[in-house]
Amino acid sequence: MELSVPGEGPRGGMGSELRTRLAFAGVILATLMAFTRLFDTGPYVGPALLGAVLATIAAMVARRLGLTTLATLVLAALGLTWYLAVVFEMRRLFFGLPTPSSVAGLGAAVAQAVQASSIDYAPVPARPGYVIALTGAVWVAAALGEVAVFRWQQPLAASVLPIALFALVMVVGAGAGPSFFVLVFLAALFTFWAAEGSHQLRLWGRWVSAFAEEDAAAGSSTASVARRMGASCITVALLAPLVLPGMDGGLVTWR
């Protein structure tokens, strides 16, 4: 007899909670991929991705320890300050801890980037201030996503910041291939929503017998219908701008 816990599959399988978390990671990754349309060169993906991983782990640990939502968000804010100081202001740390001078250095770098943004246009160099701001935004998105999905059961709230970041880079970015990034982001977003919905169905199945464990499986009729609905939504979203009046140029006319 196989044992399982809420949100997890049988031993040796992947639980719905893990699938949901990985799907949200896909949304974060798709958002970061789009920033190739904004930055010229520079190491901005690594700090942002590592920050997202650490933020997710911190929020997970806080939930496992039974900390309140407010305490979790405070812990995430403190962790973000420490992480940014370690990555960008290591020479000003005090035995590995942030100092007022390190925090001031972060603020000065962001202020310089804000000032430069008035004359910069894509593709822009990955200035430290830009990378700090992006890393902070991704950290917040990851921590808030963990809280919104697994505490509030609000996947839309978890999606707001990634959608805002993606929309921003699509507006101010440059270069070819915007349709490709839109397709990748929408696929990742719909996959996350579907995985989160499956996770919720599994939790309902603890009390409602109609939602059995196998109902959320990838090969079930419900999953098949969900895939067709998602594909239809993506197709309509991409084709509608091409035929609607007042949308000259359709999908590629971002500016």
CSV table of C-alpha atoms in Angstrom, one decimal:
chain,number,residue,atom,x,y,z
A,1,MET,CA,0.0,0.0,0.0
A,2,GLU,CA,1.5,3.3,-1.1
A,3,LEU,CA,1.4,6.3,1.2
A,4,SER,CA,1.0,9.9,0.1
A,5,VAL,CA,0.5,13.3,1.7
A,6,PRO,CA,-1.7,16.2,0.6
A,7,GLY,CA,-0.3,17.8,-2.5
A,8,GLU,CA,2.2,15.0,-3.1
A,9,GLY,CA,2.0,11.8,-5.2
A,10,PRO,CA,2.9,8.3,-4.2
A,11,ARG,CA,6.4,7.5,-3.2
A,12,GLY,CA,8.6,7.8,-6.2
A,13,GLY,CA,6.2,10.2,-8.0
A,14,MET,CA,6.1,13.9,-8.4
A,15,GLY,CA,3.5,15.6,-6.2
A,16,SER,CA,1.1,18.3,-7.5
A,17,GLU,CA,2.7,20.8,-5.2
A,18,LEU,CA,6.1,20.2,-6.7
A,19,ARG,CA,4.6,20.4,-10.2
A,20,THR,CA,3.0,23.7,-9.4
A,21,ARG,CA,6.2,25.1,-8.0
A,22,LEU,CA,8.1,24.0,-11.1
A,23,ALA,CA,5.5,25.4,-13.4
A,24,PHE,CA,5.8,28.8,-11.6
A,25,ALA,CA,9.5,28.6,-12.0
A,26,GLY,CA,8.9,28.2,-15.7
A,27,VAL,CA,7.0,31.5,-15.6
A,28,ILE,CA,9.9,33.2,-13.9
A,29,LEU,CA,12.4,31.7,-16.4
A,30,ALA,CA,10.2,32.8,-19.4
A,31,THR,CA,10.1,36.3,-18.0
A,32,LEU,CA,13.9,36.4,-17.6
A,33,MET,CA,14.3,35.1,-21.2
A,34,ALA,CA,12.4,38.1,-22.5
A,35,PHE,CA,15.0,40.5,-20.9
A,36,THR,CA,17.4,39.5,-23.7
A,37,ARG,CA,15.4,42.1,-25.7
A,38,LEU,CA,16.4,44.8,-23.2
A,39,PHE,CA,20.0,44.1,-22.2
A,40,ASP,CA,22.9,44.1,-24.5
A,41,THR,CA,25.3,41.8,-22.6
A,42,GLY,CA,26.1,41.2,-19.0
A,43,PRO,CA,25.6,38.7,-16.2
A,44,TYR,CA,22.0,39.4,-15.1
A,45,VAL,CA,20.4,36.0,-15.5
A,46,GLY,CA,22.5,34.2,-12.9
A,47,PRO,CA,21.9,36.6,-9.9
A,48,ALA,CA,18.2,36.8,-10.7
A,49,LEU,CA,17.7,33.0,-11.0
A,50,LEU,CA,19.7,32.2,-7.9
A,51,GLY,CA,17.7,34.9,-6.0
A,52,ALA,CA,14.4,33.3,-7.2
A,53,VAL,CA,15.6,29.9,-5.9
A,54,LEU,CA,16.6,31.3,-2.5
A,55,ALA,CA,13.4,33.3,-2.1
A,56,THR,CA,11.3,30.2,-2.9
A,57,ILE,CA,13.3,28.1,-0.4
A,58,ALA,CA,12.9,30.8,2.3
A,59,ALA,CA,9.2,31.0,1.8
A,60,MET,CA,8.9,27.2,1.8
A,61,VAL,CA,10.8,26.9,5.1
A,62,ALA,CA,8.7,29.6,6.7
A,63,ARG,CA,5.5,27.9,5.7
A,64,ARG,CA,6.8,24.5,7.0
A,65,LEU,CA,7.7,26.2,10.3
A,66,GLY,CA,4.2,27.6,10.6
A,67,LEU,CA,5.2,31.3,10.4
A,68,THR,CA,2.5,33.8,9.6
A,69,THR,CA,2.3,35.4,6.2
A,70,LEU,CA,3.5,38.7,7.6
A,71,ALA,CA,6.5,37.0,9.2
A,72,THR,CA,7.2,35.2,5.9
A,73,LEU,CA,7.2,38.5,4.0
A,74,VAL,CA,9.5,40.1,6.5
A,75,LEU,CA,11.9,37.2,6.3
A,76,ALA,CA,11.8,37.5,2.5
A,77,ALA,CA,12.6,41.2,2.7
A,78,LEU,CA,15.5,40.6,5.1
A,79,GLY,CA,16.8,37.8,2.9
A,80,LEU,CA,16.6,40.0,-0.2
A,81,THR,CA,18.7,42.7,1.5
A,82,TRP,CA,21.3,40.2,2.6
A,83,TYR,CA,21.4,38.6,-0.9
A,84,LEU,CA,21.8,41.9,-2.8
A,85,ALA,CA,24.5,43.0,-0.4
A,86,VAL,CA,26.4,39.7,-0.8
A,87,VAL,CA,26.2,39.7,-4.6
A,88,PHE,CA,26.8,43.4,-5.3
A,89,GLU,CA,28.4,45.0,-2.2
A,90,MET,CA,30.5,42.2,-0.7
A,91,ARG,CA,33.4,44.4,0.1
A,92,ARG,CA,31.3,46.4,2.5
A,93,LEU,CA,29.9,43.4,4.5
A,94,PHE,CA,30.7,42.9,8.1
A,95,PHE,CA,31.3,39.2,8.7
A,96,GLY,CA,28.9,38.3,5.9
A,97,LEU,CA,26.2,40.7,7.2
A,98,PRO,CA,24.9,43.8,5.4
A,99,THR,CA,26.0,47.2,6.8
A,100,PRO,CA,24.5,50.7,6.3
A,101,SER,CA,27.2,51.4,3.8
A,102,SER,CA,26.4,48.3,1.8
A,103,VAL,CA,22.7,49.2,1.7
A,104,ALA,CA,23.6,52.8,0.7
A,105,GLY,CA,25.8,51.4,-2.1
A,106,LEU,CA,22.9,49.4,-3.4
A,107,GLY,CA,20.7,52.5,-3.3
A,108,ALA,CA,23.3,54.6,-5.1
A,109,ALA,CA,23.6,52.0,-7.9
A,110,VAL,CA,19.9,51.9,-8.4
A,111,ALA,CA,19.7,55.7,-8.4
A,112,GLN,CA,22.4,55.9,-11.0
A,113,ALA,CA,20.5,53.4,-13.2
A,114,VAL,CA,17.3,55.4,-12.8
A,115,GLN,CA,19.2,58.6,-13.9
A,116,ALA,CA,20.7,56.7,-16.9
A,117,SER,CA,17.4,55.3,-17.9
A,118,SER,CA,16.4,58.7,-19.2
A,119,ILE,CA,19.0,58.4,-22.0
A,120,ASP,CA,19.4,54.6,-22.3
A,121,TYR,CA,17.5,52.8,-25.0
A,122,ALA,CA,17.4,49.1,-25.8
A,123,PRO,CA,19.7,47.3,-26.0
A,124,VAL,CA,21.2,48.8,-22.9
A,125,PRO,CA,24.3,47.7,-20.9
A,126,ALA,CA,23.6,45.6,-17.8
A,127,ARG,CA,24.4,48.4,-15.4
A,128,PRO,CA,24.7,47.3,-11.7
A,129,GLY,CA,21.6,49.3,-10.8
A,130,TYR,CA,19.5,47.6,-13.5
A,131,VAL,CA,20.6,44.2,-12.4
A,132,ILE,CA,20.0,45.0,-8.8
A,133,ALA,CA,16.4,46.1,-9.6
A,134,LEU,CA,15.7,43.1,-11.8
A,135,THR,CA,17.1,40.7,-9.2
A,136,GLY,CA,15.0,42.4,-6.5
A,137,ALA,CA,11.9,42.2,-8.6
A,138,VAL,CA,12.4,38.5,-9.4
A,139,TRP,CA,13.1,37.7,-5.7
A,140,VAL,CA,9.8,39.5,-4.7
A,141,ALA,CA,8.0,37.6,-7.5
A,142,ALA,CA,9.2,34.3,-6.3
A,143,ALA,CA,8.5,34.9,-2.6
A,144,LEU,CA,5.1,36.4,-3.3
A,145,GLY,CA,4.3,33.5,-5.7
A,146,GLU,CA,5.0,30.9,-3.0
A,147,VAL,CA,2.8,32.8,-0.5
A,148,ALA,CA,0.0,33.5,-3.0
A,149,VAL,CA,-0.2,30.0,-4.4
A,150,PHE,CA,0.2,27.8,-1.3
A,151,ARG,CA,-1.2,30.1,1.4
A,152,TRP,CA,-3.8,32.3,-0.3
A,153,GLN,CA,-4.7,29.9,-3.1
A,154,GLN,CA,-4.6,32.9,-5.5
A,155,PRO,CA,-2.6,32.0,-8.6
A,156,LEU,CA,-3.6,35.2,-10.3
A,157,ALA,CA,-2.0,37.2,-7.5
A,158,ALA,CA,1.2,35.2,-8.0
A,159,SER,CA,1.1,36.0,-11.8
A,160,VAL,CA,0.7,39.8,-11.5
A,161,LEU,CA,4.4,40.7,-11.0
A,162,PRO,CA,5.8,38.3,-13.8
A,163,ILE,CA,3.1,39.6,-16.2
A,164,ALA,CA,4.1,43.2,-15.3
A,165,LEU,CA,7.8,42.6,-15.8
A,166,PHE,CA,7.1,40.8,-19.1
A,167,ALA,CA,4.9,43.6,-20.4
A,168,LEU,CA,7.5,46.2,-19.4
A,169,VAL,CA,10.3,44.4,-21.3
A,170,MET,CA,8.0,43.9,-24.3
A,171,VAL,CA,7.3,47.7,-24.4
A,172,VAL,CA,10.8,49.0,-23.8
A,173,GLY,CA,12.8,46.2,-25.4
A,174,ALA,CA,14.0,45.9,-28.9
A,175,GLY,CA,15.2,43.2,-31.4
A,176,ALA,CA,13.5,40.5,-33.4
A,177,GLY,CA,11.4,37.7,-32.2
A,178,PRO,CA,8.7,39.3,-29.9
A,179,SER,CA,6.2,36.7,-31.0
A,180,PHE,CA,8.4,33.9,-29.9
A,181,PHE,CA,8.8,35.4,-26.4
A,182,VAL,CA,5.0,35.9,-26.2
A,183,LEU,CA,4.3,32.3,-27.1
A,184,VAL,CA,6.8,31.0,-24.6
A,185,PHE,CA,5.5,33.2,-21.8
A,186,LEU,CA,1.9,32.4,-22.5
A,187,ALA,CA,2.7,28.7,-22.6
A,188,ALA,CA,4.5,28.9,-19.3
A,189,LEU,CA,1.7,31.0,-17.7
A,190,PHE,CA,-1.1,28.7,-18.8
A,191,THR,CA,0.9,25.7,-17.7
A,192,PHE,CA,1.3,27.2,-14.3
A,193,TRP,CA,-2.4,27.9,-14.0
A,194,ALA,CA,-3.3,24.4,-15.1
A,195,ALA,CA,-0.8,22.9,-12.6
A,196,GLU,CA,-2.2,25.1,-9.8
A,197,GLY,CA,-5.7,24.1,-10.7
A,198,SER,CA,-4.7,20.4,-10.6
A,199,HIS,CA,-3.1,20.9,-7.2
A,200,GLN,CA,-6.3,22.4,-5.9
A,201,LEU,CA,-8.4,19.5,-7.2
A,202,ARG,CA,-6.1,17.1,-5.4
A,203,LEU,CA,-6.7,19.0,-2.2
A,204,TRP,CA,-10.4,18.9,-2.8
A,205,GLY,CA,-10.1,15.2,-3.4
A,206,ARG,CA,-9.2,14.7,0.3
A,207,TRP,CA,-12.9,15.4,1.1
A,208,VAL,CA,-14.8,15.0,-2.2
A,209,SER,CA,-14.5,11.5,-3.5
A,210,ALA,CA,-15.4,12.6,-7.0
A,211,PHE,CA,-11.9,14.1,-7.4
A,212,ALA,CA,-9.7,11.0,-7.1
A,213,GLU,CA,-6.0,11.0,-7.3
A,214,GLU,CA,-5.9,9.8,-10.9
A,215,ASP,CA,-8.3,12.5,-12.1
A,216,ALA,CA,-5.5,15.1,-12.1
A,217,ALA,CA,-3.2,12.8,-14.0
A,218,ALA,CA,-1.7,14.1,-17.3
A,219,GLY,CA,-3.6,11.6,-19.4
A,220,SER,CA,-7.1,12.2,-17.9
A,221,SER,CA,-10.0,13.6,-19.9
A,222,THR,CA,-9.9,16.7,-17.7
A,223,ALA,CA,-6.3,17.4,-18.6
A,224,SER,CA,-7.0,16.8,-22.3
A,225,VAL,CA,-9.8,19.4,-22.3
A,226,ALA,CA,-7.6,21.8,-20.3
A,227,ARG,CA,-4.8,21.5,-22.9
A,228,ARG,CA,-7.2,22.1,-25.8
A,229,MET,CA,-8.7,25.1,-24.0
A,230,GLY,CA,-5.2,26.6,-23.3
A,231,ALA,CA,-4.1,26.1,-26.9
A,232,SER,CA,-7.4,27.8,-28.1
A,233,CYS,CA,-6.8,30.7,-25.8
A,234,ILE,CA,-3.3,31.2,-27.0
A,235,THR,CA,-4.4,31.0,-30.7
A,236,VAL,CA,-7.1,33.5,-30.2
A,237,ALA,CA,-4.9,35.9,-28.3
A,238,LEU,CA,-2.3,35.8,-31.1
A,239,LEU,CA,-4.7,36.1,-34.0
A,240,ALA,CA,-7.2,38.6,-32.7
A,241,PRO,CA,-4.9,41.7,-33.0
A,242,LEU,CA,-4.4,40.8,-36.7
A,243,VAL,CA,-8.1,41.3,-37.5
A,244,LEU,CA,-9.3,43.8,-35.0
A,245,PRO,CA,-9.6,47.4,-36.2
A,246,GLY,CA,-7.2,49.9,-34.8
A,247,MET,CA,-4.5,47.3,-34.2
A,248,ASP,CA,-2.3,48.1,-37.2
A,249,GLY,CA,0.6,45.6,-37.5
A,250,GLY,CA,-1.0,43.3,-35.0
A,251,LEU,CA,1.2,41.4,-32.6
A,252,VAL,CA,4.6,42.8,-33.5
A,253,THR,CA,3.7,46.5,-33.1
A,254,TRP,CA,4.7,46.8,-29.5
A,255,ARG,CA,5.7,50.5,-29.4
